[in-house]
Amino acid sequence: MGWDISYHPLGENDVSELYFAALDNPQAAQQLAVQAGLGEEDAAHLALRLDEARSLPPDVPFNSGHAFYVAIVTGFLRQHHYIRGGAFSFLADDPVMARYIGDWRTLVPPAYRQGQFDNVLTHNYCAGVYLPYASLQALRRDADSDPHVRAMLEQQFSDGRLAVFWQAVDAALAQGMGLMEASEVVEPNPLDLNASRSRSRLLNCQPDGALLYAEAVLAQLGDALASATPQPAATRLSPLSPRALLVLFMRPTSFFASHGWLHLRPEALAVAWLCGISYAMARVDKYLGQAAADKASALASWLAESWGRYWLLVLAVGALNGVILRWLGGWWFRRRLRWCGAGEVPVAQARLVYVYQDLVQSLPLLLLALCQTALYAGPVAAHQAAAGWGLLMLLFTLWSCVVSYRAACSFAVDQRRARWWFLQLPLACYALLMAGVALA
């Protein structure tokens, strides 16, 4: 996914006296919003981020937790700079460059100093280096006098990015502050900068770095188009094609990397219908169990021996289920995205992503029913022989939780919260359900 790096001015006392003091003050969001002149929407967004920071587990590494939120919170209050892939952390292995990097541990209150401090980027969605004010002064001076320092900076911040880095450094020095680095606080969309996302205040991010990123992407696309072999006609890839479905099941992150192709019709309607059919099958299966146990209701007797009746019922009920599932399931999916910090996700977009991720557990059930139709005389006979397939269907159901989490992460969510709402909690519910069945 690359590295979306941002640089934020940070005073020596900001971590203790601004950030941690805000966590201890329930009125901090309102007070900071007034001081910074934030509008109602930004003020609410700041309050949400502070609440997230207050709920961080005590054992989370500092750079992955509180330091990341330091960048987010200060981003509401001050201007900051974005550089695609321009991380000073990547220079930390060089002993000359490492001397400019400060120690986060010295900035935090004593009660927080026993945790894990990495002082560099270790993964996406975390904070990286802290460059103290004195280090920035030395770096500015050494870049002119030391060929090694200059060469390392030019190598890491190539293609015009060094100018943006110096803008960030000079802005911090002008405020008498140091500079901190963070990853994925700001996530520009290089093909549509108006669709860029930020976990902080996007308007405080200076545009130079994002514009540079957009220009680079457009240049790469131009080169690719110029070198591509002309094709007689462009073939539209359907999200329901075998190749796309294989990506959905095996590499869901890639499948949901773009939501645009999910709007293709009639696929968008077909996938909701397919999911609705699978839910109808699960309901009908209970009636078939009654018929197999000689406790058949009138509906179960009507279905028992005829595949034609079975498919007529599940196709019809599936159409109604698809409408309900798309509306109700999409609402619940969108609600959880909001709880994970995604903001106001478009309703249609949330519904589409929901039904496609649900296909991971619905499609195997449909394929199994088609195979049973070819192998068994009637639905009851298939139900009696289907016990061995239950475990396989269960595996697809559990894997669908992973796919759901990956789909949620295609939005601008807090990954720790998304992991709970879309992965850990559903798996726990399935575990409790299976335990209840086993004990019954």
GROMACS .gro file of C-alpha atoms in nm:
model
  440
    1MET     CA    1   0.000   0.000   0.000
    2GLY     CA    2   0.300   0.230   0.020
    3TRP     CA    3   0.368   0.498   0.281
    4ASP     CA    4   0.162   0.814   0.321
    5ILE     CA    5   0.394   1.020   0.542
    6SER     CA    6   0.305   1.343   0.717
    7TYR     CA    7   0.522   1.576   0.924
    8HIS     CA    8   0.377   1.768   1.217
    9PRO     CA    9   0.534   2.051   1.423
   10LEU     CA   10   0.568   1.935   1.784
   11GLY     CA   11   0.683   2.132   2.087
   12GLU     CA   12   0.898   1.966   2.353
   13ASN     CA   13   0.615   1.987   2.608
   14ASP     CA   14   0.323   1.917   2.374
   15VAL     CA   15   0.306   1.544   2.442
   16SER     CA   16   0.265   1.592   2.818
   17GLU     CA   17   0.098   1.931   2.845
   18LEU     CA   18  -0.124   1.921   2.537
   19TYR     CA   19  -0.195   1.560   2.442
   20PHE     CA   20  -0.197   1.371   2.773
   21ALA     CA   21  -0.353   1.668   2.950
   22ALA     CA   22  -0.633   1.656   2.691
   23LEU     CA   23  -0.690   1.287   2.761
   24ASP     CA   24  -0.742   1.368   3.129
   25ASN     CA   25  -0.979   1.658   3.056
   26PRO     CA   26  -1.333   1.569   2.933
   27GLN     CA   27  -1.375   1.927   2.807
   28ALA     CA   28  -1.046   1.929   2.613
   29ALA     CA   29  -1.199   1.875   2.268
   30GLN     CA   30  -1.429   2.175   2.305
   31GLN     CA   31  -1.152   2.394   2.447
   32LEU     CA   32  -0.901   2.301   2.178
   33ALA     CA   33  -1.164   2.349   1.907
   34VAL     CA   34  -1.233   2.702   2.029
   35GLN     CA   35  -0.861   2.784   2.048
   36ALA     CA   36  -0.802   2.654   1.695
   37GLY     CA   37  -1.119   2.809   1.550
   38LEU     CA   38  -1.255   2.472   1.436
   39GLY     CA   39  -1.601   2.436   1.291
   40GLU     CA   40  -1.867   2.209   1.437
   41GLU     CA   41  -1.778   1.911   1.217
   42ASP     CA   42  -1.404   1.933   1.287
   43ALA     CA   43  -1.471   1.979   1.658
   44ALA     CA   44  -1.681   1.662   1.664
   45HIS     CA   45  -1.411   1.479   1.469
   46LEU     CA   46  -1.147   1.592   1.721
   47ALA     CA   47  -1.365   1.475   2.011
   48LEU     CA   48  -1.399   1.133   1.844
   49ARG     CA   49  -1.022   1.100   1.801
   50LEU     CA   50  -0.959   1.193   2.166
   51ASP     CA   51  -1.213   0.931   2.274
   52GLU     CA   52  -1.031   0.673   2.062
   53ALA     CA   53  -0.701   0.770   2.224
   54ARG     CA   54  -0.851   0.737   2.573
   55SER     CA   55  -0.958   0.380   2.491
   56LEU     CA   56  -0.613   0.261   2.378
   57PRO     CA   57  -0.499  -0.056   2.558
   58PRO     CA   58  -0.224   0.013   2.813
   59ASP     CA   59   0.015  -0.234   2.651
   60VAL     CA   60   0.001  -0.093   2.295
   61PRO     CA   61   0.347   0.025   2.175
   62PHE     CA   62   0.376   0.402   2.208
   63ASN     CA   63   0.445   0.464   1.839
   64SER     CA   64   0.145   0.253   1.734
   65GLY     CA   65  -0.086   0.414   1.988
   66HIS     CA   66  -0.043   0.744   2.164
   67ALA     CA   67   0.225   0.886   1.934
   68PHE     CA   68   0.001   0.821   1.633
   69TYR     CA   69  -0.279   1.011   1.806
   70VAL     CA   70  -0.039   1.293   1.897
   71ALA     CA   71   0.003   1.351   1.522
   72ILE     CA   72  -0.374   1.332   1.467
   73VAL     CA   73  -0.461   1.571   1.750
   74THR     CA   74  -0.193   1.827   1.666
   75GLY     CA   75  -0.300   1.801   1.303
   76PHE     CA   76  -0.631   1.964   1.400
   77LEU     CA   77  -0.442   2.255   1.556
   78ARG     CA   78  -0.150   2.322   1.320
   79GLN     CA   79  -0.056   2.304   0.958
   80HIS     CA   80   0.140   1.996   0.853
   81HIS     CA   81   0.301   1.856   0.539
   82TYR     CA   82   0.254   1.538   0.337
   83ILE     CA   83   0.525   1.346   0.147
   84ARG     CA   84   0.450   1.021  -0.034
   85GLY     CA   85   0.709   0.764   0.074
   86GLY     CA   86   0.933   1.030   0.229
   87ALA     CA   87   1.003   0.882   0.572
   88PHE     CA   88   1.303   0.998   0.774
   89SER     CA   89   1.266   0.665   0.958
   90PHE     CA   90   1.414   0.494   0.653
   91LEU     CA   91   1.741   0.673   0.727
   92ALA     CA   92   1.763   0.549   1.087
   93ASP     CA   93   2.001   0.263   1.000
   94ASP     CA   94   2.265   0.515   0.900
   95PRO     CA   95   2.457   0.615   1.216
   96VAL     CA   96   2.513   0.970   1.093
   97MET     CA   97   2.144   1.028   1.026
   98ALA     CA   98   2.033   0.844   1.340
   99ARG     CA   99   2.195   1.111   1.559
  100TYR     CA  100   1.920   1.358   1.462
  101ILE     CA  101   1.643   1.130   1.594
  102GLY     CA  102   1.507   1.205   1.941
  103ASP     CA  103   1.374   0.964   2.204
  104TRP     CA  104   0.997   0.967   2.247
  105ARG     CA  105   1.037   0.833   2.600
  106THR     CA  106   1.178   1.165   2.720
  107LEU     CA  107   0.860   1.348   2.615
  108VAL     CA  108   0.596   1.143   2.796
  109PRO     CA  109   0.482   1.163   3.159
  110PRO     CA  110   0.666   0.923   3.396
  111ALA     CA  111   0.364   0.692   3.421
  112TYR     CA  112   0.393   0.606   3.049
  113ARG     CA  113   0.769   0.549   3.028
  114GLN     CA  114   0.763   0.175   3.097
  115GLY     CA  115   0.604   0.082   2.765
  116GLN     CA  116   0.758  -0.007   2.430
  117PHE     CA  117   0.914   0.282   2.234
  118ASP     CA  118   1.039   0.218   1.881
  119ASN     CA  119   1.128   0.577   1.781
  120VAL     CA  120   1.088   0.491   1.409
  121LEU     CA  121   0.810   0.372   1.180
  122THR     CA  122   0.747  -0.001   1.225
  123HIS     CA  123   0.429  -0.036   1.016
  124ASN     CA  124   0.155   0.167   0.853
  125TYR     CA  125  -0.081   0.367   1.073
  126CYS     CA  126   0.172   0.462   1.339
  127ALA     CA  127   0.410   0.742   1.434
  128GLY     CA  128   0.776   0.745   1.338
  129VAL     CA  129   1.071   0.964   1.430
  130TYR     CA  130   1.069   1.271   1.652
  131LEU     CA  131   1.325   1.530   1.543
  132PRO     CA  132   1.384   1.778   1.830
  133TYR     CA  133   1.423   2.150   1.764
  134ALA     CA  134   1.801   2.136   1.815
  135SER     CA  135   1.827   1.842   1.574
  136LEU     CA  136   1.635   2.031   1.308
  137GLN     CA  137   1.875   2.322   1.344
  138ALA     CA  138   2.172   2.086   1.312
  139LEU     CA  139   2.015   1.905   1.016
  140ARG     CA  140   1.954   2.232   0.835
  141ARG     CA  141   2.316   2.335   0.892
  142ASP     CA  142   2.471   1.995   0.812
  143ALA     CA  143   2.277   1.956   0.488
  144ASP     CA  144   2.481   2.245   0.351
  145SER     CA  145   2.819   2.147   0.497
  146ASP     CA  146   2.822   1.766   0.516
  147PRO     CA  147   2.817   1.584   0.176
  148HIS     CA  148   2.703   1.258   0.338
  149VAL     CA  149   2.399   1.416   0.504
  150ARG     CA  150   2.309   1.597   0.185
  151ALA     CA  151   2.341   1.280  -0.023
  152MET     CA  152   2.128   1.075   0.215
  153LEU     CA  153   1.853   1.335   0.216
  154GLU     CA  154   1.856   1.372  -0.162
  155GLN     CA  155   1.835   0.996  -0.201
  156GLN     CA  156   1.546   0.951   0.043
  157PHE     CA  157   1.353   1.262  -0.064
  158SER     CA  158   1.410   1.241  -0.439
  159ASP     CA  159   1.196   1.371  -0.725
  160GLY     CA  160   1.120   1.708  -0.572
  161ARG     CA  161   1.015   1.576  -0.231
  162LEU     CA  162   1.316   1.728  -0.051
  163ALA     CA  163   1.175   2.077  -0.106
  164VAL     CA  164   0.854   1.974   0.072
  165PHE     CA  165   1.054   1.821   0.357
  166TRP     CA  166   1.244   2.147   0.402
  167GLN     CA  167   0.912   2.332   0.407
  168ALA     CA  168   0.806   2.114   0.699
  169VAL     CA  169   1.140   2.165   0.876
  170ASP     CA  170   1.139   2.542   0.827
  171ALA     CA  171   0.777   2.571   0.945
  172ALA     CA  172   0.862   2.383   1.265
  173LEU     CA  173   1.176   2.591   1.325
  174ALA     CA  174   0.978   2.913   1.274
  175GLN     CA  175   0.748   2.803   1.557
  176GLY     CA  176   1.037   2.703   1.782
  177MET     CA  177   0.929   2.339   1.765
  178GLY     CA  178   1.059   2.000   1.665
  179LEU     CA  179   0.903   1.778   1.399
  180MET     CA  180   0.731   1.441   1.423
  181GLU     CA  181   0.662   1.188   1.151
  182ALA     CA  182   0.350   0.974   1.111
  183SER     CA  183   0.212   0.729   0.858
  184GLU     CA  184  -0.141   0.729   0.712
  185VAL     CA  185  -0.275   1.025   0.906
  186VAL     CA  186  -0.330   1.181   0.562
  187GLU     CA  187  -0.421   0.957   0.266
  188PRO     CA  188  -0.443   1.152  -0.061
  189ASN     CA  189  -0.626   1.016  -0.363
  190PRO     CA  190  -0.380   1.103  -0.641
  191LEU     CA  191  -0.646   1.069  -0.912
  192ASP     CA  192  -0.896   1.288  -0.728
  193LEU     CA  193  -0.740   1.503  -0.455
  194ASN     CA  194  -1.086   1.622  -0.350
  195ALA     CA  195  -1.154   1.263  -0.243
  196SER     CA  196  -0.847   1.250  -0.015
  197ARG     CA  197  -0.895   1.136   0.343
  198SER     CA  198  -0.747   1.239   0.675
  199ARG     CA  199  -0.778   1.116   1.029
  200SER     CA  200  -0.710   1.474   1.131
  201ARG     CA  201  -0.807   1.806   0.968
  202LEU     CA  202  -0.741   1.775   0.595
  203LEU     CA  203  -0.749   2.150   0.538
  204ASN     CA  204  -0.446   2.189   0.767
  205CYS     CA  205  -0.236   1.970   0.537
  206GLN     CA  206  -0.029   2.181   0.299
  207PRO     CA  207  -0.105   2.072  -0.060
  208ASP     CA  208   0.246   2.072  -0.211
  209GLY     CA  209   0.331   1.711  -0.129
  210ALA     CA  210  -0.007   1.577  -0.242
  211LEU     CA  211   0.018   1.770  -0.569
  212LEU     CA  212   0.365   1.626  -0.625
  213TYR     CA  213   0.228   1.276  -0.562
  214ALA     CA  214  -0.061   1.332  -0.805
  215GLU     CA  215   0.176   1.459  -1.075
  216ALA     CA  216   0.398   1.152  -1.031
  217VAL     CA  217   0.103   0.913  -1.060
  218LEU     CA  218  -0.030   1.087  -1.371
  219ALA     CA  219   0.316   1.075  -1.527
  220GLN     CA  220   0.340   0.701  -1.454
  221LEU     CA  221  -0.004   0.644  -1.605
  222GLY     CA  222   0.096   0.842  -1.912
  223ASP     CA  223   0.412   0.635  -1.953
  224ALA     CA  224   0.215   0.313  -1.911
  225LEU     CA  225  -0.044   0.416  -2.168
  226ALA     CA  226   0.223   0.527  -2.412
  227SER     CA  227   0.406   0.195  -2.388
  228ALA     CA  228   0.098  -0.027  -2.383
  229THR     CA  229   0.014  -0.238  -2.685
  230PRO     CA  230  -0.305  -0.104  -2.846
  231GLN     CA  231  -0.601  -0.336  -2.796
  232PRO     CA  232  -0.890  -0.359  -3.041
  233ALA     CA  233  -1.146  -0.331  -2.761
  234ALA     CA  234  -1.145  -0.294  -2.387
  235THR     CA  235  -1.301  -0.581  -2.199
  236ARG     CA  236  -1.493  -0.491  -1.886
  237LEU     CA  237  -1.399  -0.711  -1.590
  238SER     CA  238  -1.707  -0.811  -1.399
  239PRO     CA  239  -1.678  -0.845  -1.018
  240LEU     CA  240  -1.869  -1.173  -1.058
  241SER     CA  241  -1.628  -1.318  -1.315
  242PRO     CA  242  -1.438  -1.631  -1.202
  243ARG     CA  243  -1.111  -1.438  -1.187
  244ALA     CA  244  -1.263  -1.160  -0.976
  245LEU     CA  245  -1.432  -1.408  -0.742
  246LEU     CA  246  -1.100  -1.587  -0.691
  247VAL     CA  247  -0.950  -1.253  -0.586
  248LEU     CA  248  -1.244  -1.193  -0.350
  249PHE     CA  249  -1.190  -1.526  -0.176
  250MET     CA  250  -0.810  -1.532  -0.178
  251ARG     CA  251  -0.704  -1.164  -0.174
  252PRO     CA  252  -0.999  -0.960  -0.041
  253THR     CA  253  -0.780  -0.654   0.024
  254SER     CA  254  -0.711  -0.631  -0.350
  255PHE     CA  255  -1.076  -0.692  -0.439
  256PHE     CA  256  -1.197  -0.402  -0.222
  257ALA     CA  257  -0.907  -0.168  -0.305
  258SER     CA  258  -1.146   0.012  -0.541
  259HIS     CA  259  -1.523   0.035  -0.492
  260GLY     CA  260  -1.602   0.180  -0.833
  261TRP     CA  261  -1.639  -0.151  -1.017
  262LEU     CA  262  -1.883  -0.281  -0.754
  263HIS     CA  263  -2.145  -0.042  -0.894
  264LEU     CA  264  -2.161  -0.233  -1.224
  265ARG     CA  265  -2.508  -0.355  -1.312
  266PRO     CA  266  -2.662  -0.610  -1.333
  267GLU     CA  267  -2.389  -0.754  -1.107
  268ALA     CA  268  -2.483  -0.528  -0.814
  269LEU     CA  269  -2.840  -0.662  -0.824
  270ALA     CA  270  -2.736  -1.022  -0.889
  271VAL     CA  271  -2.503  -1.041  -0.591
  272ALA     CA  272  -2.776  -0.919  -0.354
  273TRP     CA  273  -3.011  -1.182  -0.498
  274LEU     CA  274  -2.751  -1.457  -0.462
  275CYS     CA  275  -2.694  -1.367  -0.098
  276GLY     CA  276  -3.068  -1.354  -0.041
  277ILE     CA  277  -3.107  -1.702  -0.191
  278SER     CA  278  -2.847  -1.846   0.047
  279TYR     CA  279  -3.032  -1.703   0.347
  280ALA     CA  280  -3.356  -1.852   0.212
  281MET     CA  281  -3.178  -2.190   0.182
  282ALA     CA  282  -3.067  -2.172   0.544
  283ARG     CA  283  -3.428  -2.113   0.648
  284VAL     CA  284  -3.570  -2.387   0.426
  285ASP     CA  285  -3.307  -2.627   0.559
  286LYS     CA  286  -3.479  -2.618   0.897
  287TYR     CA  287  -3.804  -2.738   0.739
  288LEU     CA  288  -3.617  -3.016   0.558
  289GLY     CA  289  -3.476  -3.125   0.892
  290GLN     CA  290  -3.832  -3.164   1.018
  291ALA     CA  291  -3.920  -3.379   0.717
  292ALA     CA  292  -3.612  -3.596   0.770
  293ALA     CA  293  -3.717  -3.648   1.135
  294ASP     CA  294  -4.075  -3.738   1.039
  295LYS     CA  295  -4.202  -3.416   1.198
  296ALA     CA  296  -4.290  -3.253   0.872
  297SER     CA  297  -4.505  -2.945   0.854
  298ALA     CA  298  -4.723  -2.884   0.550
  299LEU     CA  299  -4.449  -2.672   0.392
  300ALA     CA  300  -4.182  -2.934   0.463
  301SER     CA  301  -4.397  -3.208   0.305
  302TRP     CA  302  -4.455  -2.991   0.000
  303LEU     CA  303  -4.080  -2.936  -0.041
  304ALA     CA  304  -3.951  -3.278   0.059
  305GLU     CA  305  -3.936  -3.467  -0.270
  306SER     CA  306  -3.931  -3.196  -0.538
  307TRP     CA  307  -3.626  -3.000  -0.641
  308GLY     CA  308  -3.848  -2.788  -0.865
  309ARG     CA  309  -4.054  -2.669  -0.569
  310TYR     CA  310  -3.740  -2.617  -0.364
  311TRP     CA  311  -3.575  -2.392  -0.620
  312LEU     CA  312  -3.898  -2.208  -0.698
  313LEU     CA  313  -3.932  -2.120  -0.330
  314VAL     CA  314  -3.572  -2.019  -0.260
  315LEU     CA  315  -3.545  -1.811  -0.580
  316ALA     CA  316  -3.864  -1.622  -0.498
  317VAL     CA  317  -3.789  -1.573  -0.130
  318GLY     CA  318  -3.428  -1.495  -0.217
  319ALA     CA  319  -3.537  -1.193  -0.421
  320LEU     CA  320  -3.721  -1.052  -0.118
  321ASN     CA  321  -3.435  -1.147   0.113
  322GLY     CA  322  -3.189  -0.969  -0.116
  323VAL     CA  323  -3.377  -0.639  -0.076
  324ILE     CA  324  -3.398  -0.680   0.302
  325LEU     CA  325  -3.038  -0.797   0.332
  326ARG     CA  326  -2.905  -0.510   0.123
  327TRP     CA  327  -3.096  -0.255   0.329
  328LEU     CA  328  -3.063  -0.396   0.681
  329GLY     CA  329  -2.719  -0.556   0.644
  330GLY     CA  330  -2.588  -0.247   0.467
  331TRP     CA  331  -2.721  -0.029   0.750
  332TRP     CA  332  -2.544  -0.241   1.013
  333PHE     CA  333  -2.221  -0.248   0.810
  334ARG     CA  334  -2.231   0.132   0.769
  335ARG     CA  335  -2.307   0.181   1.139
  336ARG     CA  336  -2.000  -0.021   1.238
  337LEU     CA  337  -1.786   0.174   0.991
  338ARG     CA  338  -1.896   0.495   1.164
  339TRP     CA  339  -1.804   0.349   1.504
  340CYS     CA  340  -1.461   0.273   1.359
  341GLY     CA  341  -1.406   0.637   1.261
  342ALA     CA  342  -1.493   0.622   0.889
  343GLY     CA  343  -1.733   0.915   0.915
  344GLU     CA  344  -2.033   0.946   0.684
  345VAL     CA  345  -1.985   0.668   0.429
  346PRO     CA  346  -2.229   0.693   0.133
  347VAL     CA  347  -2.521   0.456   0.190
  348ALA     CA  348  -2.504   0.295  -0.156
  349GLN     CA  349  -2.130   0.233  -0.119
  350ALA     CA  350  -2.170   0.066   0.221
  351ARG     CA  351  -2.450  -0.157   0.091
  352LEU     CA  352  -2.249  -0.271  -0.211
  353VAL     CA  353  -1.937  -0.353  -0.011
  354TYR     CA  354  -2.151  -0.539   0.243
  355VAL     CA  355  -2.326  -0.770  -0.003
  356TYR     CA  356  -2.002  -0.848  -0.188
  357GLN     CA  357  -1.821  -0.945   0.134
  358ASP     CA  358  -2.122  -1.156   0.233
  359LEU     CA  359  -2.084  -1.349  -0.093
  360VAL     CA  360  -1.789  -1.536   0.062
  361GLN     CA  361  -2.022  -1.738   0.283
  362SER     CA  362  -2.325  -1.734   0.050
  363LEU     CA  363  -2.170  -1.854  -0.276
  364PRO     CA  364  -2.029  -2.186  -0.140
  365LEU     CA  365  -2.375  -2.271  -0.003
  366LEU     CA  366  -2.530  -2.204  -0.343
  367LEU     CA  367  -2.273  -2.419  -0.522
  368LEU     CA  368  -2.329  -2.700  -0.271
  369ALA     CA  369  -2.705  -2.688  -0.334
  370LEU     CA  370  -2.650  -2.708  -0.711
  371CYS     CA  371  -2.428  -3.014  -0.668
  372GLN     CA  372  -2.684  -3.178  -0.440
  373THR     CA  373  -2.955  -3.116  -0.698
  374ALA     CA  374  -2.753  -3.318  -0.951
  375LEU     CA  375  -2.663  -3.598  -0.707
  376TYR     CA  376  -2.975  -3.661  -0.498
  377ALA     CA  377  -3.335  -3.746  -0.580
  378GLY     CA  378  -3.485  -3.478  -0.362
  379PRO     CA  379  -3.412  -3.209  -0.099
  380VAL     CA  380  -3.472  -3.441   0.198
  381ALA     CA  381  -3.228  -3.700   0.067
  382ALA     CA  382  -2.969  -3.425   0.015
  383HIS     CA  383  -3.029  -3.291   0.366
  384GLN     CA  384  -2.978  -3.635   0.520
  385ALA     CA  385  -2.646  -3.676   0.337
  386ALA     CA  386  -2.520  -3.322   0.398
  387ALA     CA  387  -2.379  -3.363   0.748
  388GLY     CA  388  -2.025  -3.403   0.619
  389TRP     CA  389  -2.041  -3.071   0.435
  390GLY     CA  390  -2.123  -2.872   0.747
  391LEU     CA  391  -1.762  -2.828   0.853
  392LEU     CA  392  -1.660  -2.698   0.511
  393MET     CA  393  -1.946  -2.446   0.512
  394LEU     CA  394  -1.842  -2.341   0.863
  395LEU     CA  395  -1.488  -2.270   0.742
  396PHE     CA  396  -1.624  -2.040   0.471
  397THR     CA  397  -1.839  -1.865   0.732
  398LEU     CA  398  -1.537  -1.805   0.956
  399TRP     CA  399  -1.329  -1.688   0.659
  400SER     CA  400  -1.607  -1.444   0.572
  401CYS     CA  401  -1.528  -1.262   0.900
  402VAL     CA  402  -1.174  -1.203   0.776
  403VAL     CA  403  -1.306  -1.082   0.441
  404SER     CA  404  -1.551  -0.851   0.619
  405TYR     CA  405  -1.262  -0.698   0.816
  406ARG     CA  406  -1.058  -0.651   0.498
  407ALA     CA  407  -1.356  -0.487   0.331
  408ALA     CA  408  -1.398  -0.250   0.626
  409CYS     CA  409  -1.030  -0.155   0.607
  410SER     CA  410  -1.086  -0.029   0.252
  411PHE     CA  411  -1.250   0.270   0.422
  412ALA     CA  412  -1.072   0.529   0.640
  413VAL     CA  413  -1.123   0.337   0.965
  414ASP     CA  414  -0.927   0.295   1.283
  415GLN     CA  415  -0.790  -0.055   1.231
  416ARG     CA  416  -0.798  -0.153   1.597
  417ARG     CA  417  -1.167  -0.073   1.620
  418ALA     CA  418  -1.236  -0.237   1.285
  419ARG     CA  419  -1.059  -0.551   1.402
  420TRP     CA  420  -1.297  -0.568   1.698
  421TRP     CA  421  -1.625  -0.488   1.521
  422PHE     CA  422  -1.566  -0.681   1.199
  423LEU     CA  423  -1.340  -0.969   1.303
  424GLN     CA  424  -1.303  -1.043   1.674
  425LEU     CA  425  -1.663  -0.984   1.782
  426PRO     CA  426  -1.821  -1.187   1.495
  427LEU     CA  427  -1.577  -1.474   1.555
  428ALA     CA  428  -1.659  -1.467   1.926
  429CYS     CA  429  -2.032  -1.479   1.848
  430TYR     CA  430  -1.984  -1.778   1.618
  431ALA     CA  431  -1.777  -1.951   1.888
  432LEU     CA  432  -2.053  -1.897   2.146
  433LEU     CA  433  -2.314  -2.020   1.898
  434MET     CA  434  -2.117  -2.337   1.823
  435ALA     CA  435  -2.061  -2.398   2.193
  436GLY     CA  436  -2.434  -2.364   2.255
  437VAL     CA  437  -2.513  -2.612   1.977
  438ALA     CA  438  -2.257  -2.858   2.110
  439LEU     CA  439  -2.401  -2.841   2.462
  440ALA     CA  440  -2.761  -2.866   2.347
   0.00000   0.00000   0.00000
